[in-house]
Amino acid sequence: MSKENKIVTLNITLGELIDNAIQRAKKLCTAHLGGVTVQFEFNGVFIRVNYDSDVGLIKRDFRRQRDGYISEDVIGPYPKAMLSKQERASDKAIQDKREAENRIRADEAKKIASAQMDTCLAQLDEASQSESSLMVWMKEFAQLADNIYSPESALQTVYKKLKSLGYKSGEACGLEKSAYKQRPIMARYVIGQVMNCIASGRSPHPLTIKFVDDYFRLA
């Protein structure tokens, strides 16, 4: 293929997949009898395609560029068929370093989430002295429990405490709409929903936060 091919730009549509973009580029090349090279930008990576470019190789180097394994101004139109031993070693070294960094970040996130939850749980006894203070606590708990690193054991601790206070899983469901305009009923509904989530092995639904806000808007 001549290196003097005219460069034609292809516009990528919203939500388009990389495979489809490459195939459209190849068809555009074919429509020009192979006399053009099509270039497009996909997720920040510039890609060039000829009518006979290898889709798999283009995708391979697109991913390597996107993920930081290589730094090229443009990918294609003819990536090498086989990576060298040095290139494979470089890719692996970058991947290993990234995974190690991710593990460190995850460990730090777990420590922070655990400390935050420990503080929250330590405040539960005091918060349970009144309905309104318990609802304030419930909002904070729902926010913390939504963290994927939040310790699962915290959920059971909360469930047992709420049960000891007389609350029940799924309580106050299916009542007339007007009933939820009363704070005591709304509180039992919200707490009952939190307990229901825990009983099902899930963290409180994010809507818990909205429901608590709704509770405090009631007269």
mmCIF file of C-alpha atoms in Angstrom:
data_model
loop_
_atom_site.group_PDB
_atom_site.id
_atom_site.type_symbol
_atom_site.label_atom_id
_atom_site.label_comp_id
_atom_site.label_asym_id
_atom_site.label_seq_id
_atom_site.Cartn_x
_atom_site.Cartn_y
_atom_site.Cartn_z
ATOM 1 C CA MET A 1 0.000 0.000 0.000
ATOM 2 C CA SER A 2 1.381 3.392 -0.974
ATOM 3 C CA LYS A 3 2.487 5.588 1.861
ATOM 4 C CA GLU A 4 1.097 8.573 -0.056
ATOM 5 C CA ASN A 5 -2.527 7.623 0.455
ATOM 6 C CA LYS A 6 -4.815 10.523 1.165
ATOM 7 C CA ILE A 7 -5.963 10.658 4.802
ATOM 8 C CA VAL A 8 -9.743 10.716 5.188
ATOM 9 C CA THR A 9 -11.316 11.414 8.566
ATOM 10 C CA LEU A 10 -14.150 9.225 9.854
ATOM 11 C CA ASN A 11 -16.547 10.599 12.460
ATOM 12 C CA ILE A 12 -17.417 8.198 15.263
ATOM 13 C CA THR A 13 -21.018 8.047 16.430
ATOM 14 C CA LEU A 14 -22.013 8.148 20.095
ATOM 15 C CA GLY A 15 -21.928 4.675 21.631
ATOM 16 C CA GLU A 16 -20.240 3.089 18.612
ATOM 17 C CA LEU A 17 -18.092 0.011 19.282
ATOM 18 C CA ILE A 18 -14.474 -0.183 18.168
ATOM 19 C CA ASP A 19 -15.185 -3.195 15.901
ATOM 20 C CA ASN A 20 -17.900 -1.318 14.053
ATOM 21 C CA ALA A 21 -15.732 1.783 13.655
ATOM 22 C CA ILE A 22 -12.887 -0.241 12.141
ATOM 23 C CA GLN A 23 -15.248 -2.046 9.755
ATOM 24 C CA ARG A 24 -16.774 1.254 8.640
ATOM 25 C CA ALA A 25 -13.280 2.610 8.049
ATOM 26 C CA LYS A 26 -12.359 -0.427 5.934
ATOM 27 C CA LYS A 27 -15.544 -0.052 3.867
ATOM 28 C CA LEU A 28 -14.760 3.609 3.278
ATOM 29 C CA CYS A 29 -11.288 2.636 2.056
ATOM 30 C CA THR A 30 -12.802 0.051 -0.284
ATOM 31 C CA ALA A 31 -15.259 2.631 -1.622
ATOM 32 C CA HIS A 32 -12.228 4.706 -2.654
ATOM 33 C CA LEU A 33 -10.654 1.657 -4.313
ATOM 34 C CA GLY A 34 -8.058 1.422 -1.574
ATOM 35 C CA GLY A 35 -6.619 4.793 -2.434
ATOM 36 C CA VAL A 36 -7.215 6.376 0.968
ATOM 37 C CA THR A 37 -6.279 5.728 4.561
ATOM 38 C CA VAL A 38 -9.081 6.403 7.019
ATOM 39 C CA GLN A 39 -8.288 7.973 10.369
ATOM 40 C CA PHE A 40 -10.562 8.333 13.384
ATOM 41 C CA GLU A 41 -10.280 9.032 17.083
ATOM 42 C CA PHE A 42 -11.699 6.476 19.499
ATOM 43 C CA ASN A 43 -11.580 7.071 23.268
ATOM 44 C CA GLY A 44 -8.650 9.431 22.866
ATOM 45 C CA VAL A 45 -6.644 7.112 20.587
ATOM 46 C CA PHE A 46 -6.000 8.016 16.948
ATOM 47 C CA ILE A 47 -6.364 5.040 14.614
ATOM 48 C CA ARG A 48 -5.572 4.645 10.925
ATOM 49 C CA VAL A 49 -7.111 1.915 8.795
ATOM 50 C CA ASN A 50 -6.588 0.696 5.225
ATOM 51 C CA TYR A 51 -8.911 -1.612 3.328
ATOM 52 C CA ASP A 52 -6.710 -4.601 4.160
ATOM 53 C CA SER A 53 -5.849 -3.737 7.777
ATOM 54 C CA ASP A 54 -6.174 -6.557 10.306
ATOM 55 C CA VAL A 55 -9.054 -5.758 12.663
ATOM 56 C CA GLY A 56 -7.685 -7.912 15.475
ATOM 57 C CA LEU A 57 -4.255 -6.287 15.401
ATOM 58 C CA ILE A 58 -5.748 -2.792 15.282
ATOM 59 C CA LYS A 59 -7.886 -3.629 18.335
ATOM 60 C CA ARG A 60 -4.897 -5.129 20.161
ATOM 61 C CA ASP A 61 -2.756 -2.021 19.788
ATOM 62 C CA PHE A 62 -5.725 0.261 20.446
ATOM 63 C CA ARG A 63 -6.160 -1.419 23.841
ATOM 64 C CA ARG A 64 -2.423 -1.311 24.530
ATOM 65 C CA GLN A 65 -2.365 2.406 23.765
ATOM 66 C CA ARG A 66 -5.541 3.113 25.747
ATOM 67 C CA ASP A 67 -4.243 1.186 28.759
ATOM 68 C CA GLY A 68 -0.849 2.867 28.726
ATOM 69 C CA TYR A 69 1.298 -0.034 27.531
ATOM 70 C CA ILE A 70 2.538 1.898 24.505
ATOM 71 C CA SER A 71 2.714 5.559 23.520
ATOM 72 C CA GLU A 72 2.173 6.074 19.821
ATOM 73 C CA ASP A 73 0.817 9.137 18.022
ATOM 74 C CA VAL A 74 -1.318 6.912 15.769
ATOM 75 C CA ILE A 75 -2.261 3.216 15.797
ATOM 76 C CA GLY A 76 -2.278 1.351 12.469
ATOM 77 C CA PRO A 77 -2.849 0.828 9.674
ATOM 78 C CA TYR A 78 -0.495 -2.150 9.890
ATOM 79 C CA PRO A 79 0.469 -3.125 13.441
ATOM 80 C CA LYS A 80 3.098 -5.861 13.690
ATOM 81 C CA ALA A 81 1.592 -9.344 13.749
ATOM 82 C CA MET A 82 3.629 -10.565 16.724
ATOM 83 C CA LEU A 83 4.851 -8.590 19.694
ATOM 84 C CA SER A 84 8.512 -9.012 20.489
ATOM 85 C CA LYS A 85 9.729 -10.671 23.676
ATOM 86 C CA GLN A 86 10.750 -7.243 24.962
ATOM 87 C CA GLU A 87 7.317 -5.753 24.215
ATOM 88 C CA ARG A 88 5.507 -8.602 25.957
ATOM 89 C CA ALA A 89 7.814 -8.240 28.972
ATOM 90 C CA SER A 90 7.213 -4.490 29.049
ATOM 91 C CA ASP A 91 3.433 -4.967 28.894
ATOM 92 C CA LYS A 92 3.577 -7.493 31.739
ATOM 93 C CA ALA A 93 5.763 -5.236 33.878
ATOM 94 C CA ILE A 94 3.326 -2.348 33.443
ATOM 95 C CA GLN A 95 0.367 -4.607 34.227
ATOM 96 C CA ASP A 96 2.054 -6.053 37.333
ATOM 97 C CA LYS A 97 2.904 -2.574 38.618
ATOM 98 C CA ARG A 98 -0.644 -1.362 38.014
ATOM 99 C CA GLU A 99 -2.164 -4.356 39.803
ATOM 100 C CA ALA A 100 0.160 -3.842 42.771
ATOM 101 C CA GLU A 101 -0.833 -0.172 42.963
ATOM 102 C CA ASN A 102 -4.509 -1.137 42.769
ATOM 103 C CA ARG A 103 -4.059 -3.586 45.650
ATOM 104 C CA ILE A 104 -2.425 -0.887 47.760
ATOM 105 C CA ARG A 105 -5.260 1.543 47.017
ATOM 106 C CA ALA A 106 -7.858 -1.123 47.806
ATOM 107 C CA ASP A 107 -6.165 -1.928 51.117
ATOM 108 C CA GLU A 108 -6.111 1.751 52.054
ATOM 109 C CA ALA A 109 -9.763 2.132 51.073
ATOM 110 C CA LYS A 110 -10.683 -0.865 53.234
ATOM 111 C CA LYS A 111 -8.864 0.602 56.233
ATOM 112 C CA ILE A 112 -10.615 3.951 55.836
ATOM 113 C CA ALA A 113 -14.045 2.356 55.332
ATOM 114 C CA SER A 114 -13.562 0.085 58.336
ATOM 115 C CA ALA A 115 -12.513 2.992 60.570
ATOM 116 C CA GLN A 116 -15.480 5.089 59.445
ATOM 117 C CA MET A 117 -17.892 2.238 60.078
ATOM 118 C CA ASP A 118 -16.381 1.528 63.503
ATOM 119 C CA THR A 119 -16.972 5.170 64.461
ATOM 120 C CA CYS A 120 -20.526 5.015 63.145
ATOM 121 C CA LEU A 121 -21.336 1.803 65.041
ATOM 122 C CA ALA A 122 -19.897 3.233 68.241
ATOM 123 C CA GLN A 123 -22.489 6.021 68.006
ATOM 124 C CA LEU A 124 -25.482 3.699 67.534
ATOM 125 C CA ASP A 125 -26.350 3.239 71.209
ATOM 126 C CA GLU A 126 -26.440 6.977 71.800
ATOM 127 C CA ALA A 127 -28.321 7.621 68.553
ATOM 128 C CA SER A 128 -31.008 5.081 69.487
ATOM 129 C CA GLN A 129 -32.073 7.195 72.483
ATOM 130 C CA SER A 130 -34.569 9.028 70.267
ATOM 131 C CA GLU A 131 -36.298 8.390 66.969
ATOM 132 C CA SER A 132 -34.976 11.538 65.284
ATOM 133 C CA SER A 133 -31.352 10.927 66.319
ATOM 134 C CA LEU A 134 -31.661 7.337 65.118
ATOM 135 C CA MET A 135 -32.854 8.577 61.732
ATOM 136 C CA VAL A 136 -29.890 10.935 61.481
ATOM 137 C CA TRP A 137 -27.639 7.979 62.288
ATOM 138 C CA MET A 138 -29.466 5.804 59.749
ATOM 139 C CA LYS A 139 -28.639 8.239 56.963
ATOM 140 C CA GLU A 140 -24.942 8.172 57.813
ATOM 141 C CA PHE A 141 -24.975 4.397 58.097
ATOM 142 C CA ALA A 142 -26.646 4.030 54.688
ATOM 143 C CA GLN A 143 -23.999 6.244 53.114
ATOM 144 C CA LEU A 144 -21.141 4.293 54.677
ATOM 145 C CA ALA A 145 -22.639 0.858 54.046
ATOM 146 C CA ASP A 146 -22.906 1.648 50.339
ATOM 147 C CA ASN A 147 -19.098 1.572 50.179
ATOM 148 C CA ILE A 148 -18.006 -1.753 48.643
ATOM 149 C CA TYR A 149 -15.196 -1.923 51.196
ATOM 150 C CA SER A 150 -17.518 -1.564 54.179
ATOM 151 C CA PRO A 151 -17.196 -4.635 56.459
ATOM 152 C CA GLU A 152 -20.136 -7.038 56.090
ATOM 153 C CA SER A 153 -20.129 -7.818 59.801
ATOM 154 C CA ALA A 154 -21.357 -4.266 60.439
ATOM 155 C CA LEU A 155 -24.678 -5.061 58.776
ATOM 156 C CA GLN A 156 -25.497 -7.854 61.204
ATOM 157 C CA THR A 157 -24.507 -5.708 64.172
ATOM 158 C CA VAL A 158 -26.959 -3.047 63.055
ATOM 159 C CA TYR A 159 -29.711 -5.569 62.324
ATOM 160 C CA LYS A 160 -29.487 -7.084 65.812
ATOM 161 C CA LYS A 161 -29.517 -3.660 67.451
ATOM 162 C CA LEU A 162 -32.547 -2.463 65.484
ATOM 163 C CA LYS A 163 -34.365 -5.692 66.283
ATOM 164 C CA SER A 164 -33.623 -5.239 69.989
ATOM 165 C CA LEU A 165 -35.204 -1.779 69.748
ATOM 166 C CA GLY A 166 -38.442 -3.320 68.534
ATOM 167 C CA TYR A 167 -38.133 -2.645 64.815
ATOM 168 C CA LYS A 168 -39.041 -5.332 62.274
ATOM 169 C CA SER A 169 -37.869 -6.155 58.773
ATOM 170 C CA GLY A 170 -40.306 -4.859 56.145
ATOM 171 C CA GLU A 171 -42.370 -3.047 58.754
ATOM 172 C CA ALA A 172 -45.040 -0.458 57.815
ATOM 173 C CA CYS A 173 -45.253 -1.486 54.168
ATOM 174 C CA GLY A 174 -48.419 -1.179 52.094
ATOM 175 C CA LEU A 175 -50.134 1.449 54.222
ATOM 176 C CA GLU A 176 -52.284 4.284 52.930
ATOM 177 C CA LYS A 177 -50.191 7.084 51.466
ATOM 178 C CA SER A 178 -51.397 9.474 54.144
ATOM 179 C CA ALA A 179 -49.937 7.236 56.857
ATOM 180 C CA TYR A 180 -46.409 8.063 55.740
ATOM 181 C CA LYS A 181 -46.990 11.700 56.609
ATOM 182 C CA GLN A 182 -46.568 10.710 60.253
ATOM 183 C CA ARG A 183 -42.984 10.622 61.465
ATOM 184 C CA PRO A 184 -43.270 7.489 63.655
ATOM 185 C CA ILE A 185 -44.708 5.462 60.779
ATOM 186 C CA MET A 186 -42.221 6.854 58.272
ATOM 187 C CA ALA A 187 -39.373 6.004 60.649
ATOM 188 C CA ARG A 188 -40.563 2.428 61.040
ATOM 189 C CA TYR A 189 -40.942 2.125 57.280
ATOM 190 C CA VAL A 190 -37.413 3.395 56.583
ATOM 191 C CA ILE A 191 -35.811 1.267 59.293
ATOM 192 C CA GLY A 192 -37.879 -1.732 58.222
ATOM 193 C CA GLN A 193 -36.582 -1.343 54.681
ATOM 194 C CA VAL A 194 -32.997 -1.157 55.918
ATOM 195 C CA MET A 195 -33.509 -4.338 57.934
ATOM 196 C CA ASN A 196 -35.104 -6.030 54.934
ATOM 197 C CA CYS A 197 -32.041 -5.235 52.816
ATOM 198 C CA ILE A 198 -29.713 -6.583 55.497
ATOM 199 C CA ALA A 199 -31.808 -9.732 55.883
ATOM 200 C CA SER A 200 -31.442 -10.253 52.131
ATOM 201 C CA GLY A 201 -27.668 -9.932 52.386
ATOM 202 C CA ARG A 202 -27.558 -6.440 50.917
ATOM 203 C CA SER A 203 -26.499 -3.019 52.105
ATOM 204 C CA PRO A 204 -29.278 -0.459 52.665
ATOM 205 C CA HIS A 205 -30.693 0.870 49.406
ATOM 206 C CA PRO A 206 -29.354 4.337 48.465
ATOM 207 C CA LEU A 207 -32.955 5.585 48.583
ATOM 208 C CA THR A 208 -32.667 5.290 52.362
ATOM 209 C CA ILE A 209 -30.903 8.650 52.300
ATOM 210 C CA LYS A 210 -33.819 10.282 50.469
ATOM 211 C CA PHE A 211 -36.363 8.653 52.767
ATOM 212 C CA VAL A 212 -34.586 10.020 55.831
ATOM 213 C CA ASP A 213 -34.643 13.485 54.285
ATOM 214 C CA ASP A 214 -38.373 13.007 53.610
ATOM 215 C CA TYR A 215 -38.850 12.061 57.265
ATOM 216 C CA PHE A 216 -37.312 15.314 58.459
ATOM 217 C CA ARG A 217 -39.503 17.343 56.103
ATOM 218 C CA LEU A 218 -42.588 16.045 57.871
ATOM 219 C CA ALA A 219 -44.183 18.317 60.441
#
